[in-house]
Coordinates of C-alpha atoms in Angstrom, one line a residue:
X1 CA 4.5 -19.0 10.8
X2 CA 1.7 -20.0 13.2
X3 CA -1.2 -17.6 13.1
X4 CA -2.9 -16.2 16.1
X5 CA -6.3 -17.9 17.0
X6 CA -9.4 -15.6 17.0
X7 CA -9.9 -14.4 20.6
X8 CA -6.4 -14.7 21.6
X9 CA -4.9 -11.5 23.1
X10 CA -1.4 -10.5 21.7
X11 CA 1.6 -10.7 23.7
X12 CA 2.7 -7.8 26.2
X13 CA 3.4 -4.9 24.2
X14 CA 6.3 -2.6 24.3
X15 CA 5.8 1.1 24.8
X16 CA 8.8 2.7 23.2
X17 CA 9.0 2.1 19.3
X18 CA 11.8 0.3 18.0
X19 CA 14.0 2.2 15.5
X20 CA 12.6 -0.1 12.8
X21 CA 9.1 0.8 13.7
X22 CA 9.9 4.5 14.1
X23 CA 11.5 4.6 10.7
X24 CA 7.9 4.3 9.0
X25 CA 6.8 7.4 11.0
X26 CA 9.9 9.3 9.9
X27 CA 9.8 8.0 6.5
X28 CA 6.2 9.0 5.6
X29 CA 5.3 11.6 3.2
X30 CA 2.0 13.0 1.9
X31 CA 2.7 11.4 -1.5
X32 CA 3.8 8.1 0.1
X33 CA 1.7 7.3 3.1
X34 CA 3.0 4.2 5.0
X35 CA -0.2 2.3 6.1
X36 CA -1.0 -1.1 4.9
X37 CA -4.3 -3.0 5.1
X38 CA -6.7 -5.3 3.6
X39 CA -9.8 -5.1 1.5
X40 CA -12.0 -7.8 2.8
X41 CA -15.3 -8.7 0.8
X42 CA -18.2 -10.5 2.6
X43 CA -21.0 -12.5 1.5
X44 CA -24.2 -10.5 2.5
X45 CA -25.2 -7.2 4.2
X46 CA -23.5 -6.0 7.3
X47 CA -24.8 -3.6 9.7
X48 CA -22.9 -0.7 10.9
X49 CA -23.9 -0.7 14.5
X50 CA -23.3 -4.5 14.7
X51 CA -19.8 -4.0 13.4
X52 CA -19.2 -1.3 16.1
X53 CA -20.5 -3.5 18.9
X54 CA -18.4 -6.5 17.4
X55 CA -15.2 -4.4 17.6
X56 CA -16.3 -3.1 21.0
X57 CA -16.4 -6.7 22.4
X58 CA -12.8 -7.3 21.2
X59 CA -11.0 -4.0 21.9
X60 CA -9.3 -5.6 25.0
X61 CA -7.8 -8.2 22.8
X62 CA -6.5 -5.3 20.4
X63 CA -4.6 -3.1 23.0
X64 CA -2.5 -1.5 20.3
X65 CA -5.6 -0.2 18.7
X66 CA -6.4 2.1 21.9
X67 CA -3.0 3.6 21.9
X68 CA -1.7 6.8 20.1
X69 CA 1.7 8.2 19.4
X70 CA 3.3 10.5 21.9
X71 CA 6.4 12.2 20.6
X72 CA 9.2 13.2 22.8
X73 CA 10.2 16.9 23.0
X74 CA 13.2 17.5 20.8
X75 CA 12.8 13.8 19.4
X76 CA 15.5 12.8 22.0
X77 CA 13.9 9.3 21.8
X78 CA 11.5 7.5 19.5
X79 CA 7.7 8.1 20.3
X80 CA 5.9 5.9 22.7
X81 CA 2.4 4.4 22.3
X82 CA 0.2 5.2 25.1
X83 CA -3.4 4.4 25.9
X84 CA -5.6 7.4 24.4
X85 CA -8.0 8.8 27.0
X86 CA -10.2 10.2 24.4
X87 CA -10.4 6.9 22.4
X88 CA -13.7 6.6 20.6
X89 CA -14.4 3.6 18.4
X90 CA -16.6 5.7 16.1
X91 CA -13.5 7.6 15.0
X92 CA -12.3 4.5 13.7
X93 CA -15.1 2.5 12.4
X94 CA -16.7 4.5 9.5
X95 CA -19.4 3.8 7.2
X96 CA -19.7 4.3 3.5
X97 CA -23.1 3.7 1.7
X98 CA -22.6 3.1 -2.0
X99 CA -25.5 3.1 -4.5
X100 CA -27.2 -0.3 -4.5
X101 CA -25.6 -2.7 -6.9
X102 CA -22.2 -0.9 -7.1
X103 CA -19.9 -2.9 -9.3
X104 CA -16.3 -3.8 -8.3
X105 CA -14.6 -1.2 -10.5
X106 CA -16.6 1.8 -9.0
X107 CA -16.3 0.2 -5.4
X108 CA -12.4 -0.1 -5.9
X109 CA -12.2 3.7 -7.0
X110 CA -14.3 4.6 -3.8
X111 CA -12.1 2.4 -1.5
X112 CA -8.9 3.8 -3.0
X113 CA -10.0 7.4 -2.4
X114 CA -10.5 6.4 1.3
X115 CA -7.2 4.6 1.3
X116 CA -5.0 7.3 -0.1
X117 CA -4.7 10.1 2.7
X118 CA -2.3 9.6 5.6
X119 CA -3.8 8.6 8.9
X120 CA -4.6 11.2 11.7
X121 CA -1.5 10.9 14.1
X122 CA -3.7 12.8 16.8
X123 CA -5.6 9.3 17.1
X124 CA -4.7 5.7 17.2
X125 CA -3.2 4.9 13.8
X126 CA -6.0 2.7 12.4
X127 CA -9.2 2.9 10.6
X128 CA -11.9 0.3 9.5
X129 CA -14.3 1.3 6.7
X130 CA -17.6 -0.6 6.1
X131 CA -18.8 -0.3 2.5
X132 CA -22.4 -1.2 2.0
X133 CA -24.2 -1.5 -1.4
X134 CA -21.8 -3.8 -3.4
X135 CA -23.4 -5.8 -6.2
X136 CA -24.3 -9.4 -5.6
X137 CA -25.7 -8.4 -2.0
X138 CA -22.1 -8.1 -0.7
X139 CA -20.5 -5.8 1.9
X140 CA -16.8 -4.9 2.3
X141 CA -14.4 -3.8 5.1
X142 CA -11.3 -1.9 4.4
X143 CA -8.5 -1.8 7.1
X144 CA -6.0 0.9 7.2
X145 CA -3.2 0.2 9.8
X146 CA 0.0 2.2 9.9
X147 CA 3.1 0.3 9.2
X148 CA 4.9 1.6 12.5
X149 CA 2.4 -0.6 14.4
X150 CA 2.6 -3.6 12.4
X151 CA 4.2 -5.5 9.6
X152 CA 2.3 -8.0 7.4
X153 CA 2.7 -10.9 9.7
X154 CA 1.7 -9.1 12.9
X155 CA -1.1 -7.2 11.0
X156 CA -2.5 -10.5 10.0
X157 CA -2.5 -11.8 13.6
X158 CA -4.4 -8.8 14.7
X159 CA -7.0 -9.2 11.8
X160 CA -7.6 -12.7 13.0
X161 CA -8.2 -11.7 16.4
X162 CA -10.9 -9.3 15.3
X163 CA -12.8 -11.9 13.2
X164 CA -14.4 -15.2 13.9
X165 CA -13.9 -18.8 13.0
X166 CA -17.5 -19.7 12.8
X167 CA -20.7 -17.8 11.6
X168 CA -22.4 -18.4 14.9
X169 CA -19.4 -17.6 17.1
X170 CA -19.9 -16.2 20.5
X171 CA -18.1 -13.0 21.4
X172 CA -14.9 -13.4 23.6
X173 CA -15.0 -13.3 27.2
X174 CA -15.3 -9.7 28.7
X175 CA -12.2 -8.3 30.3
X176 CA -11.9 -8.8 34.0
X177 CA -11.8 -5.2 34.6
X178 CA -13.1 -2.2 32.6
X179 CA -10.6 -0.2 30.7
X180 CA -9.5 3.0 32.4
X181 CA -6.8 4.8 30.5
X182 CA -4.7 7.2 32.7
X183 CA -4.1 10.7 31.5
X184 CA -1.4 11.0 28.9
X185 CA 2.1 11.8 30.3
X186 CA 3.0 15.6 30.5
X187 CA 5.8 16.8 28.2
X188 CA 8.0 16.9 31.2
X189 CA 7.2 13.3 32.1
X190 CA 7.6 12.1 28.4
X191 CA 11.0 13.9 28.2
X192 CA 12.0 12.2 31.7
X193 CA 10.9 8.8 30.7
X194 CA 12.9 9.3 27.5
X195 CA 16.1 10.1 29.3
X196 CA 15.6 7.1 31.6
X197 CA 15.2 4.8 28.5
X198 CA 18.3 6.3 26.9
X199 CA 20.3 5.7 30.1
X200 CA 18.9 2.1 30.2
X201 CA 19.8 1.5 26.6
X202 CA 23.2 2.8 26.9
X203 CA 23.7 0.4 29.9
X204 CA 22.2 -2.5 27.8
X205 CA 24.7 -1.5 25.0
X206 CA 27.7 -1.7 27.5
X207 CA 26.5 -5.0 28.6
X208 CA 26.3 -6.2 25.2
X209 CA 29.8 -4.9 24.3
X210 CA 31.0 -6.6 27.7
X211 CA 29.6 -9.7 26.4
X212 CA 31.1 -9.6 23.0
X213 CA 34.5 -8.6 24.5
X214 CA 34.5 -12.0 26.2
X215 CA 33.7 -13.6 22.9
X216 CA 36.1 -12.1 20.3
X217 CA 35.4 -15.0 17.8
X218 CA 31.8 -13.9 17.7
X219 CA 32.7 -10.3 17.3
X220 CA 35.0 -11.2 14.3
X221 CA 32.4 -13.4 12.9
X222 CA 29.8 -10.8 12.9
X223 CA 32.2 -8.2 11.8
X224 CA 33.1 -10.4 8.8
X225 CA 29.3 -11.1 7.8
X226 CA 28.4 -7.3 8.0
X227 CA 31.5 -6.3 6.0
X228 CA 30.9 -9.0 3.4
X229 CA 27.2 -8.1 3.0
X230 CA 28.0 -4.3 2.9
X231 CA 30.4 -5.1 0.1
X232 CA 27.7 -7.1 -1.7
X233 CA 25.1 -4.4 -1.3
X234 CA 27.5 -1.8 -2.6
X235 CA 28.3 -3.9 -5.8
X236 CA 24.5 -4.7 -6.2
X237 CA 23.5 -1.1 -6.0
X238 CA 26.1 -0.1 -8.5
X239 CA 24.6 -2.4 -11.0
X240 CA 22.1 -0.9 -13.3
X241 CA 18.5 -2.4 -13.3
X242 CA 15.8 -2.1 -15.9
X243 CA 14.2 1.2 -16.3
X244 CA 10.7 0.2 -15.8
X245 CA 7.8 2.6 -16.6
X246 CA 6.4 2.5 -13.1
X247 CA 9.8 3.6 -11.8
X248 CA 10.0 6.7 -14.1
X249 CA 8.7 9.3 -11.8
X250 CA 7.8 10.1 -8.3
X251 CA 4.4 8.7 -6.9
X252 CA 1.4 11.1 -6.2
X253 CA -1.0 10.1 -3.5
X254 CA -3.4 8.6 -6.0
X255 CA -3.7 4.8 -6.2
X256 CA -5.3 2.0 -8.2
X257 CA -5.7 -1.6 -7.4
X258 CA -6.1 -4.9 -9.1
X259 CA -6.0 -8.5 -7.8
X260 CA -5.6 -12.1 -8.8
X261 CA -7.0 -15.1 -7.1
X262 CA -5.4 -18.5 -7.7
X263 CA -5.7 -21.8 -6.0
X264 CA -3.3 -22.6 -3.1
X265 CA -3.7 -26.4 -4.2
X266 CA -2.7 -25.6 -7.8
X267 CA 0.2 -23.5 -6.7
X268 CA 1.6 -26.2 -4.4
X269 CA 1.1 -28.8 -7.3
X270 CA 3.2 -26.5 -9.5
X271 CA 6.0 -26.3 -6.9
X272 CA 5.7 -29.9 -6.4
X273 CA 6.2 -30.8 -10.0
X274 CA 8.5 -27.9 -11.2
X275 CA 10.6 -27.5 -8.0
X276 CA 11.4 -24.6 -5.6
X277 CA 9.2 -23.1 -3.0
X278 CA 5.9 -21.4 -3.0
X279 CA 7.8 -18.1 -2.9
X280 CA 9.8 -19.0 -5.8
X281 CA 6.6 -19.8 -7.9
X282 CA 5.2 -16.5 -6.9
X283 CA 8.4 -14.6 -8.0
X284 CA 8.1 -16.6 -11.2
X285 CA 4.7 -15.3 -11.9
X286 CA 5.4 -11.6 -10.9
X287 CA 8.7 -11.5 -12.7
X288 CA 7.6 -13.1 -16.0
X289 CA 4.1 -10.8 -15.7
X290 CA 6.4 -7.6 -15.3
X291 CA 8.7 -8.7 -18.2
X292 CA 5.6 -9.2 -20.5
X293 CA 4.2 -6.0 -19.3
X294 CA 7.3 -4.1 -20.4
X295 CA 7.5 -5.8 -23.8
X296 CA 3.9 -4.8 -24.4
X297 CA 4.7 -1.3 -23.7
X298 CA 7.9 -1.6 -25.9
X299 CA 10.4 -0.9 -23.0
X300 CA 14.1 -1.1 -24.0
X301 CA 15.4 -3.3 -21.2
X302 CA 19.0 -3.5 -22.5
X303 CA 19.1 -7.0 -20.7
X304 CA 19.2 -5.2 -17.4
X305 CA 17.6 -7.3 -14.6
X306 CA 14.5 -6.7 -12.7
X307 CA 15.4 -6.3 -9.0
X308 CA 12.6 -7.2 -6.6
X309 CA 12.5 -6.3 -2.8
X310 CA 11.3 -9.3 -0.9
X311 CA 10.6 -8.7 2.9
X312 CA 11.6 -11.7 5.0
X313 CA 10.0 -12.4 8.4
X314 CA 12.8 -12.8 11.0
X315 CA 10.8 -13.6 14.0
X316 CA 11.9 -16.2 16.4
X317 CA 9.6 -18.8 17.8
X318 CA 8.8 -16.9 20.9
X319 CA 8.0 -13.6 19.2
X320 CA 4.6 -14.5 17.8
X321 CA 2.1 -12.0 18.7
X322 CA 4.7 -9.4 19.6
X323 CA 3.5 -6.9 17.0
X324 CA 5.7 -4.3 15.3
X325 CA 8.2 -4.8 12.6
X326 CA 10.6 -7.8 12.3
X327 CA 11.4 -8.0 8.8
X328 CA 14.7 -8.2 6.9
X329 CA 14.9 -8.1 3.0
X330 CA 16.3 -10.0 0.1
X331 CA 16.7 -8.5 -3.4
X332 CA 16.7 -11.1 -6.1
X333 CA 17.6 -10.1 -9.6
X334 CA 15.6 -11.8 -12.5
X335 CA 15.6 -11.4 -16.2
X336 CA 13.5 -8.7 -17.5
X337 CA 12.6 -10.1 -20.9
X338 CA 9.9 -12.7 -21.2
X339 CA 11.1 -16.3 -21.1
X340 CA 9.7 -20.0 -21.4
X341 CA 7.9 -20.6 -18.3
X342 CA 9.8 -23.5 -16.9
X343 CA 13.1 -21.6 -17.7
X344 CA 11.7 -18.6 -15.7
X345 CA 11.0 -20.9 -12.7
X346 CA 14.5 -22.4 -13.0
X347 CA 16.1 -19.0 -13.2
X348 CA 14.1 -18.0 -10.0
X349 CA 15.2 -21.0 -8.0
X350 CA 18.9 -20.5 -9.0
X351 CA 18.8 -16.8 -7.8
X352 CA 16.9 -17.5 -4.5
X353 CA 19.2 -20.4 -3.7
X354 CA 22.3 -18.1 -4.2
X355 CA 20.7 -15.6 -1.8
X356 CA 20.0 -18.1 0.9
X357 CA 23.5 -19.8 0.4
X358 CA 24.9 -16.3 1.3
X359 CA 22.6 -15.8 4.3
X360 CA 21.9 -12.5 2.8
X361 CA 18.6 -11.9 4.7
X362 CA 20.3 -12.6 8.0
X363 CA 23.2 -10.4 7.1
X364 CA 20.9 -7.5 6.4
X365 CA 19.0 -8.2 9.6
X366 CA 22.4 -8.1 11.5
X367 CA 23.3 -4.7 9.7
X368 CA 19.9 -3.2 10.5
X369 CA 20.1 -3.8 14.1
X370 CA 22.8 -1.3 14.1
X371 CA 20.1 1.2 13.3
X372 CA 19.5 1.5 17.0
X373 CA 22.9 3.3 17.5
X374 CA 21.7 6.2 15.3
X375 CA 20.3 8.9 17.3
X376 CA 16.4 9.7 17.1
X377 CA 17.1 13.4 16.5
X378 CA 19.2 12.7 13.6
X379 CA 16.8 10.0 12.1
X380 CA 14.0 12.3 12.5
X381 CA 15.7 15.4 11.0
X382 CA 17.2 13.6 8.1
X383 CA 13.8 11.9 7.2
X384 CA 12.0 15.2 7.6
X385 CA 14.2 16.8 5.0
X386 CA 14.0 13.7 2.8
X387 CA 10.1 13.5 2.9
X388 CA 9.6 17.2 2.4
X389 CA 11.9 16.9 -0.5
X390 CA 10.1 14.0 -2.0
X391 CA 6.6 15.7 -1.5
X392 CA 7.8 18.9 -3.3
X393 CA 9.5 16.9 -6.2
X394 CA 6.3 14.7 -6.5
X395 CA 4.2 18.0 -6.9
X396 CA 6.6 19.5 -9.5
X397 CA 6.9 16.4 -11.4
X398 CA 3.0 16.3 -11.6
X399 CA 3.3 19.7 -13.4
X400 CA 6.1 18.8 -15.7
X401 CA 6.0 17.0 -19.1
X402 CA 6.7 13.2 -18.8
X403 CA 10.2 13.5 -20.2
X404 CA 11.4 16.2 -17.9
X405 CA 9.9 14.4 -14.8
X406 CA 11.6 11.2 -15.7
X407 CA 14.9 13.2 -15.9
X408 CA 14.4 14.6 -12.4
X409 CA 13.7 11.2 -10.9
X410 CA 16.7 9.3 -9.6
X411 CA 17.4 5.8 -11.0
X412 CA 15.6 3.1 -8.9
X413 CA 17.3 0.8 -6.6
X414 CA 14.7 -1.8 -6.8
X415 CA 11.9 -2.3 -9.4
X416 CA 9.1 -3.2 -6.9
X417 CA 8.4 -4.8 -3.5
X418 CA 6.7 -8.2 -3.3
X419 CA 5.8 -9.4 0.2
X420 CA 4.2 -12.6 1.0
X421 CA 2.2 -12.9 4.1
X422 CA 0.6 -16.1 5.6
X423 CA -3.0 -15.9 6.4
X424 CA -5.8 -18.1 7.8
X425 CA -6.5 -21.1 5.6
X426 CA -10.0 -21.5 6.9
X427 CA -13.0 -19.1 6.4
X428 CA -13.2 -16.1 8.6
X429 CA -16.6 -14.4 9.5
X430 CA -17.7 -10.9 10.6
X431 CA -21.2 -10.8 12.4
X432 CA -22.2 -14.3 10.6
X433 CA -21.2 -13.1 7.1
X434 CA -18.5 -15.3 5.5
X435 CA -15.5 -13.3 4.2
X436 CA -15.2 -14.6 0.4
X437 CA -12.1 -12.5 -0.6
X438 CA -9.2 -10.8 1.2
X439 CA -7.0 -8.4 -0.8
X440 CA -3.9 -7.1 0.7
X441 CA -3.0 -3.5 0.3
X442 CA 0.7 -2.3 0.3
X443 CA 2.1 1.2 0.4
X444 CA 3.9 3.1 -2.6
X445 CA 6.5 5.7 -2.0
X446 CA 9.3 7.7 -4.0
X447 CA 9.7 6.2 -7.4
X448 CA 8.1 2.8 -6.5
X449 CA 4.8 3.2 -8.5
X450 CA 4.0 -0.5 -8.5
X451 CA 4.1 -3.0 -5.5
X452 CA 2.5 -6.2 -4.7
X453 CA 1.4 -8.0 -1.4
X454 CA 0.3 -11.6 -1.5
X455 CA -1.7 -13.2 1.1
X456 CA -3.0 -16.8 1.5
X457 CA -6.6 -17.2 2.7
X458 CA -9.1 -20.2 2.8
X459 CA -7.0 -22.3 0.3
X460 CA -6.5 -19.3 -2.0
X461 CA -3.5 -17.1 -2.8
X462 CA -4.4 -13.4 -3.5
X463 CA -2.0 -11.0 -5.2
X464 CA -2.8 -7.3 -4.3
X465 CA -1.3 -5.2 -7.0
X466 CA -1.2 -1.5 -6.1
X467 CA -0.2 1.1 -8.7
X468 CA 0.0 4.9 -9.1
X469 CA -2.0 5.7 -11.9
X470 CA 0.2 8.2 -13.5
X471 CA 3.1 5.9 -13.5
X472 CA 1.1 2.7 -14.4
X473 CA -2.4 3.5 -15.8
X474 CA -3.1 -0.1 -16.7
X475 CA -2.5 -2.1 -13.5
X476 CA -5.4 -4.4 -14.8
X477 CA -2.9 -5.4 -17.6
X478 CA -0.3 -6.5 -15.1
X479 CA -2.9 -8.6 -13.5
X480 CA -4.0 -10.1 -16.8
X481 CA -0.2 -11.2 -17.7
X482 CA 0.1 -12.6 -14.0
X483 CA -3.2 -14.6 -14.6
X484 CA -1.8 -15.8 -18.1
X485 CA 1.5 -16.8 -16.5
X486 CA -0.2 -19.0 -13.9
X487 CA -2.1 -20.7 -16.4
X488 CA 0.9 -21.6 -18.4
X489 CA 2.6 -22.8 -15.3
X490 CA -0.4 -25.2 -14.5
X491 CA -0.2 -26.4 -18.1
X492 CA 3.7 -26.9 -17.7
X493 CA 3.3 -28.7 -14.5
X494 CA 0.6 -31.1 -16.0
X495 CA 2.8 -31.8 -18.8
X496 CA 5.7 -32.6 -16.7
X497 CA 3.7 -34.7 -14.4
X498 CA 2.5 -36.7 -17.4
X499 CA 5.9 -37.1 -18.8
X500 CA 7.1 -38.5 -15.6
X501 CA 4.2 -41.0 -15.3
X502 CA 4.9 -42.1 -18.9
X503 CA 8.6 -42.4 -18.2
X504 CA 7.9 -44.6 -15.1
X505 CA 5.3 -46.7 -17.0
X506 CA 7.8 -47.2 -19.8
X507 CA 10.5 -48.3 -17.5
X508 CA 8.2 -50.7 -15.6
X509 CA 7.3 -52.2 -18.9
X510 CA 11.0 -52.6 -19.8
X511 CA 11.7 -54.1 -16.4
X512 CA 9.0 -56.9 -16.9
X513 CA 10.2 -57.5 -20.6
X514 CA 13.7 -58.1 -19.2

């Protein structure tokens, strides 16, 4: 994935939300807000007024950040994103002055309190929070961006546009003309535009059907792929997975965070020596850490597997900068008991190779494309009923004893989500201050009380571990197990490399002797 260059405007944006984008609006609840973000820590103090000016100079490159949701009467079509005539940067860039010398633990608590609430849908769906007063003469910026606007990849592209590649970078060239947003469309105009789009979509659907009729083999192939994958999904979801403690109830709005930084160079060396891909090594770290966490808490796994949801970027070459959500998913199932670390890596490689051989992510993408055929009123109504029920059940489970709350919680279909997003491999700057850490922030919802986002930045790989403290009170322990696993992986890779060198040396000596 090629990252956007700072100062480069994104591609032309669509107005009407896709079904995948809209699903993040429909599926949001008070207990499960669906915004993503990053926690960026900078070396040195940052002035609030300078941040506002910095963003003001780049807003013409961040068009989506000046647009708000406009809903269609009766939800006859998905919402559009329209330029907000009342846009005020001060409503989105906010300052928090912490006591001088605030340590990371207190800072994270303060940041999570800001991250927890849902975003105000009457304004463009993003916020940028400046935290001043961190120990070590540091500052931090926390981004909150609704998932309906961006996925991890497109969100990272916007972040690189907002920051600089050099400490002394000049602001980008100003726009050719000043931004003058038109008034928001009236309800009648919104409804009319929706009806026009619906007619156009039906014409496009008819055109696609006509094209498919001319290619019956393609229709048969796609139908076979979808039917085969649907059968696989049904069989997979019918299999029991491990009853992890972080899935034993419904999440509340509260959040806790821990993160782990590892060297990308070391990670690549592990992959080179032990095999697999970088993502395979990441899954080995996370699955083994989860297994050790459950053993520490004396969880009876009954040899049921861990099932991890792994988003897969399905953008084509020309879609870079298009924003929105373009993801599919794969669901590796891995052992839930601790393993010898090389055996863990080999188990992950076997599982991901099985998934890739079955083209499961591509099949799911094809299946998800059919969501456009579901009417927006049906999507909206069913989601509204579901999210209201989840919020009510979450409040009730918070009042009930743990055992009863667990009985009221449906069994999980996956244990946690692990999403890996490529980032800039060079330092980024804000107002001359170097960003020294970038921690990704990922949503939680329903009975997913623990999820992980992984991002690469400046030759580091950062694991952002988000948890709901009622379901996982010790996310720092999960982080410690992940760090332990990484150290073991480095040791195993070093030992394997030395063994290969020794074997090669012995073979060379034998050859000379012969």
